[in-house]
Amino acid sequence: MSGELTVRFQVEAVVIHWRGPSPYFFAPIPEQHGEEIKKVAKFATYGWGVIPVEATIDDFMFGTSLFPKDGSYLLPLKDDVRRKCNLTAGDSISVSITIRLRGR
């Protein structure tokens, strides 16, 4: 591969609250999309399996990174994103995700 390509997909997810040592909100990526992401991950990751993405919820675009979890990925939802989109745990959302692939 050379240059920059993108992979785009739309997902439906239910927001979860991670209550670990560092509480956070995430949108779990459905497994079928997780499988597709794994196919291109080596062309996008910057290490530890974390994949930088651009995500859009309700016309609000933001940059973040997908975190690998249980065979798929989690999309972190920063407080700023949750406030602007009025989101909390249990909410159903539609997210458009773009992954930029780098040439190797």
Coordinates of N, CA, C and O in Angstrom, one line a residue:
M1 N 0.8 -1.2 0.0 CA 0.0 0.0 0.0 C 0.9 1.2 0.0 O 1.9 1.3 0.6
S2 N 0.5 2.3 -0.7 CA 1.1 3.5 -0.6 C 0.1 4.6 -0.5 O -1.0 4.5 -0.9
G3 N 0.5 5.8 0.0 CA -0.4 6.9 0.2 C -1.3 6.6 1.4 O -1.0 5.9 2.3
E4 N -2.5 7.3 1.3 CA -3.4 7.1 2.4 C -4.8 6.7 1.9 O -5.3 7.3 1.0
L5 N -5.3 5.7 2.5 CA -6.6 5.2 2.2 C -7.5 5.2 3.5 O -6.9 5.4 4.6
T6 N -8.8 5.2 3.3 CA -9.7 5.2 4.5 C -10.6 4.0 4.4 O -11.0 3.5 3.4
V7 N -11.0 3.6 5.6 CA -12.1 2.6 5.8 C -13.1 3.3 6.6 O -12.8 3.9 7.7
R8 N -14.4 3.2 6.1 CA -15.5 3.8 6.8 C -16.6 2.8 7.1 O -16.8 1.9 6.3
F9 N -17.2 2.9 8.2 CA -18.4 2.1 8.5 C -19.3 2.8 9.6 O -18.9 3.7 10.2
Q10 N -20.5 2.3 9.6 CA -21.5 2.8 10.5 C -21.9 1.7 11.5 O -22.1 0.6 11.1
V11 N -21.9 2.0 12.8 CA -22.3 1.1 13.8 C -23.4 1.6 14.7 O -23.6 2.8 14.9
E12 N -24.2 0.7 15.2 CA -25.2 0.9 16.2 C -24.7 0.3 17.5 O -24.2 -0.8 17.5
A13 N -24.7 1.1 18.6 CA -24.2 0.6 19.8 C -24.9 1.1 21.0 O -25.7 2.1 20.9
V14 N -24.8 0.5 22.1 CA -25.4 1.0 23.4 C -24.2 1.4 24.3 O -23.3 0.7 24.5
V15 N -24.3 2.7 24.7 CA -23.2 3.2 25.6 C -23.1 2.5 26.9 O -24.1 2.2 27.5
I16 N -21.8 2.1 27.3 CA -21.6 1.5 28.5 C -20.7 2.4 29.4 O -20.0 3.2 28.9
H17 N -20.8 2.1 30.7 CA -20.0 2.8 31.7 C -19.0 1.8 32.2 O -19.4 0.9 32.9
W18 N -17.7 2.1 32.0 CA -16.6 1.2 32.5 C -16.3 1.7 33.9 O -15.9 2.9 34.1
R19 N -16.5 0.9 34.9 CA -16.3 1.3 36.3 C -15.0 0.9 36.9 O -14.9 0.7 38.1
G20 N -14.0 0.7 36.0 CA -12.7 0.2 36.5 C -12.0 1.3 37.3 O -12.6 2.3 37.8
P21 N -10.7 1.1 37.5 CA -9.9 2.1 38.3 C -10.0 3.5 37.7 O -9.9 4.5 38.4
S22 N -10.3 3.6 36.4 CA -10.4 4.9 35.7 C -11.8 4.9 35.0 O -11.9 4.4 33.9
P23 N -12.9 5.3 35.7 CA -14.2 5.2 35.1 C -14.3 6.0 33.7 O -13.7 7.0 33.6
Y24 N -15.0 5.4 32.8 CA -15.1 6.0 31.5 C -16.3 5.5 30.8 O -16.8 4.4 31.1
F25 N -16.8 6.1 29.7 CA -17.9 5.7 28.9 C -17.4 5.3 27.5 O -16.5 5.9 27.0
F26 N -18.0 4.2 27.0 CA -17.5 3.6 25.7 C -18.8 3.2 24.9 O -19.8 2.9 25.5
A27 N -18.5 3.1 23.6 CA -19.5 2.4 22.7 C -18.8 1.2 22.2 O -17.8 1.2 21.5
P28 N -19.3 0.0 22.6 CA -18.7 -1.3 22.1 C -19.0 -1.4 20.6 O -20.1 -1.3 20.2
I29 N -18.0 -1.8 19.9 CA -18.1 -2.0 18.5 C -18.6 -3.5 18.3 O -18.0 -4.4 18.8
P30 N -19.7 -3.7 17.5 CA -20.2 -5.0 17.3 C -19.1 -5.9 16.6 O -18.3 -5.4 15.9
E31 N -19.2 -7.2 17.0 CA -18.1 -8.1 16.6 C -17.9 -8.2 15.1 O -16.8 -8.3 14.6
Q32 N -19.0 -8.1 14.3 CA -18.8 -8.2 12.8 C -17.9 -7.0 12.3 O -17.1 -7.2 11.4
H33 N -18.0 -5.9 12.9 CA -17.2 -4.7 12.5 C -15.8 -4.9 13.1 O -14.8 -4.6 12.5
G34 N -15.7 -5.5 14.3 CA -14.4 -5.8 14.9 C -13.5 -6.7 14.0 O -12.3 -6.5 13.9
E35 N -14.2 -7.7 13.4 CA -13.4 -8.6 12.5 C -12.9 -7.8 11.3 O -11.8 -8.0 10.8
E36 N -13.7 -6.9 10.7 CA -13.2 -6.1 9.6 C -12.1 -5.1 10.0 O -11.1 -4.9 9.3
I37 N -12.2 -4.6 11.2 CA -11.1 -3.7 11.7 C -9.8 -4.4 11.9 O -8.8 -3.9 11.6
K38 N -9.9 -5.7 12.4 CA -8.7 -6.5 12.6 C -7.9 -6.7 11.3 O -6.7 -6.7 11.3
K39 N -8.7 -6.8 10.2 CA -8.0 -7.0 8.9 C -7.2 -5.8 8.4 O -6.2 -6.0 7.7
V40 N -7.5 -4.6 8.9 CA -6.7 -3.4 8.5 C -5.9 -2.8 9.6 O -5.2 -1.8 9.4
A41 N -6.0 -3.4 10.8 CA -5.4 -2.8 12.0 C -3.9 -2.6 11.8 O -3.4 -1.5 12.3
K42 N -3.2 -3.5 11.2 CA -1.7 -3.3 11.1 C -1.4 -2.1 10.2 O -0.3 -1.6 10.3
F43 N -2.3 -1.6 9.4 CA -2.0 -0.4 8.6 C -2.5 0.9 9.3 O -2.4 1.9 8.7
A44 N -3.0 0.8 10.5 CA -3.6 2.0 11.2 C -3.1 2.1 12.6 O -3.0 3.3 13.1
T45 N -2.7 1.1 13.3 CA -2.4 1.1 14.7 C -1.1 1.9 14.9 O -0.2 1.8 14.1
Y46 N -1.0 2.5 16.1 CA 0.3 3.1 16.5 C 0.9 2.4 17.6 O 1.8 2.8 18.3
G47 N 0.4 1.2 17.9 CA 0.9 0.4 19.0 C -0.1 -0.2 19.9 O -1.2 0.4 20.0
W48 N 0.1 -1.3 20.6 CA -0.7 -1.9 21.6 C -2.1 -2.2 21.0 O -3.1 -2.4 21.8
G49 N -2.3 -2.3 19.7 CA -3.5 -2.6 19.1 C -4.5 -1.5 19.1 O -5.7 -1.6 18.6
V50 N -4.1 -0.3 19.6 CA -5.0 0.9 19.6 C -5.0 1.5 18.2 O -4.0 1.6 17.5
I51 N -6.2 1.9 17.7 CA -6.4 2.4 16.3 C -7.0 3.8 16.3 O -8.1 3.9 16.8
P52 N -6.2 4.8 15.8 CA -6.8 6.1 15.8 C -7.9 6.2 14.8 O -7.8 5.6 13.7
V53 N -9.0 6.9 15.1 CA -10.2 7.0 14.2 C -10.7 8.4 14.3 O -10.5 9.2 15.3
E54 N -11.6 8.8 13.3 CA -12.5 9.9 13.4 C -13.9 9.3 13.6 O -14.2 8.4 12.8
A55 N -14.6 9.8 14.5 CA -16.0 9.3 14.7 C -16.9 10.5 14.7 O -16.6 11.6 15.0
T56 N -18.2 10.2 14.2 CA -19.2 11.2 14.2 C -20.5 10.6 14.8 O -20.9 9.5 14.4
I57 N -21.0 11.4 15.8 CA -22.3 11.1 16.4 C -23.1 12.3 16.3 O -22.7 13.4 16.7
D58 N -24.3 12.2 15.7 CA -25.2 13.4 15.6 C -24.5 14.6 15.0 O -24.6 15.7 15.6
D59 N -23.8 14.4 13.9 CA -23.1 15.5 13.2 C -22.0 16.1 14.0 O -21.4 17.1 13.7
F60 N -21.6 15.5 15.2 CA -20.5 16.0 16.0 C -19.3 15.0 15.7 O -19.3 13.9 16.0
M61 N -18.2 15.6 15.0 CA -17.1 14.8 14.7 C -16.0 15.0 15.7 O -15.8 16.1 16.2
F62 N -15.3 13.9 16.1 CA -14.2 13.9 17.1 C -13.2 12.9 16.8 O -13.5 11.8 16.2
G63 N -12.0 13.1 17.2 CA -10.9 12.2 17.1 C -10.7 11.4 18.3 O -10.9 11.9 19.4
T64 N -10.4 10.1 18.2 CA -10.2 9.2 19.4 C -9.5 8.0 18.9 O -9.0 8.0 17.7
S65 N -9.4 7.0 19.7 CA -8.8 5.7 19.3 C -9.6 4.5 19.8 O -10.1 4.6 20.9
L66 N -9.7 3.5 18.9 CA -10.4 2.3 19.3 C -9.5 1.5 20.2 O -8.3 1.4 19.9
F67 N -10.0 0.9 21.3 CA -9.2 0.0 22.2 C -9.7 -1.4 22.0 O -10.9 -1.7 22.0
P68 N -8.7 -2.3 21.8 CA -9.1 -3.7 21.6 C -9.7 -4.3 22.9 O -9.2 -4.0 24.0
K69 N -10.8 -5.0 22.8 CA -11.5 -5.6 24.0 C -12.3 -6.8 23.6 O -13.2 -6.7 22.8
D70 N -12.0 -8.0 24.2 CA -12.8 -9.2 24.0 C -13.1 -9.5 22.6 O -14.3 -9.8 22.2
G71 N -12.1 -9.5 21.7 CA -12.3 -9.8 20.3 C -12.9 -8.8 19.4 O -13.0 -9.0 18.2
S72 N -13.2 -7.6 19.9 CA -13.6 -6.5 19.1 C -12.9 -5.2 19.7 O -11.8 -5.3 20.1
Y73 N -13.7 -4.1 19.7 CA -13.1 -2.8 20.1 C -14.1 -2.0 20.9 O -15.3 -2.2 20.8
L74 N -13.5 -1.1 21.7 CA -14.4 -0.1 22.4 C -14.0 1.3 21.8 O -12.8 1.6 21.6
L75 N -15.0 2.1 21.6 CA -14.9 3.5 21.2 C -15.1 4.4 22.4 O -16.2 4.5 23.0
P76 N -14.0 5.1 22.9 CA -14.1 5.9 24.0 C -15.0 7.1 23.7 O -14.9 7.7 22.7
L77 N -15.8 7.5 24.7 CA -16.6 8.7 24.6 C -16.2 9.7 25.6 O -16.7 9.6 26.8
K78 N -15.4 10.7 25.3 CA -15.0 11.7 26.2 C -16.1 12.5 26.7 O -17.2 12.6 26.1
D79 N -16.0 13.1 27.9 CA -17.0 13.9 28.5 C -17.5 15.0 27.6 O -18.8 15.2 27.5
D80 N -16.6 15.6 26.8 CA -17.1 16.7 25.9 C -18.0 16.1 24.8 O -19.0 16.7 24.5
V81 N -17.7 15.0 24.3 CA -18.6 14.3 23.3 C -19.9 14.0 23.9 O -21.0 14.2 23.4
R82 N -19.9 13.4 25.1 CA -21.1 13.0 25.8 C -22.0 14.2 26.1 O -23.2 14.1 25.9
R83 N -21.4 15.3 26.5 CA -22.2 16.5 26.8 C -22.8 17.0 25.5 O -24.0 17.3 25.5
K84 N -22.0 17.2 24.5 CA -22.5 17.7 23.2 C -23.6 16.9 22.6 O -24.5 17.4 21.9
C85 N -23.5 15.6 22.8 CA -24.5 14.6 22.2 C -25.5 14.2 23.2 O -26.4 13.3 22.8
N86 N -25.5 14.7 24.4 CA -26.4 14.3 25.5 C -26.5 12.8 25.6 O -27.6 12.2 25.6
L87 N -25.3 12.2 25.9 CA -25.3 10.7 26.0 C -24.9 10.3 27.4 O -24.1 10.9 28.1
T88 N -25.4 9.1 27.8 CA -25.1 8.4 29.1 C -25.2 6.9 28.9 O -25.7 6.5 27.8
A89 N -24.8 6.2 29.9 CA -24.9 4.7 29.8 C -26.3 4.3 29.5 O -27.3 4.8 30.0
G90 N -26.4 3.3 28.6 CA -27.7 2.7 28.2 C -28.3 3.4 27.0 O -29.3 2.8 26.4
D91 N -27.8 4.5 26.6 CA -28.3 5.2 25.4 C -27.9 4.4 24.1 O -26.7 4.0 24.0
S92 N -28.8 4.3 23.1 CA -28.4 3.7 21.8 C -28.0 4.8 20.9 O -28.6 5.9 20.9
I93 N -26.8 4.5 20.2 CA -26.3 5.5 19.3 C -25.9 4.9 18.0 O -25.8 3.7 17.8
S94 N -25.9 5.8 17.0 CA -25.4 5.5 15.7 C -24.1 6.3 15.5 O -24.1 7.5 15.7
V95 N -23.0 5.6 15.1 CA -21.7 6.2 15.0 C -21.1 5.9 13.6 O -21.1 4.7 13.2
S96 N -20.6 6.9 13.0 CA -19.9 6.7 11.7 C -18.4 6.8 12.1 O -18.0 7.8 12.8
I97 N -17.6 5.8 11.7 CA -16.2 5.7 12.0 C -15.4 5.7 10.8 O -15.7 4.9 9.8
T98 N -14.3 6.5 10.8 CA -13.3 6.5 9.7 C -11.9 6.1 10.2 O -11.5 6.7 11.2
I99 N -11.3 5.1 9.6 CA -9.9 4.7 9.9 C -9.1 5.1 8.8 O -9.4 4.7 7.6
R100 N -8.0 5.8 9.0 CA -7.1 6.2 8.0 C -5.9 5.2 8.0 O -5.3 4.9 9.0
L101 N -5.7 4.6 6.8 CA -4.7 3.6 6.6 C -3.4 4.2 6.1 O -3.5 5.0 5.1
R102 N -2.3 3.8 6.7 CA -1.0 4.3 6.2 C -0.3 3.3 5.3 O -0.5 2.1 5.6
G103 N 0.4 3.7 4.4 CA 1.2 2.8 3.5 C 2.3 2.2 4.3 O 2.8 2.8 5.2
R104 N 2.6 0.9 4.0 CA 3.7 0.2 4.7 C 4.7 -0.3 3.7 O 4.3 -0.8 2.7

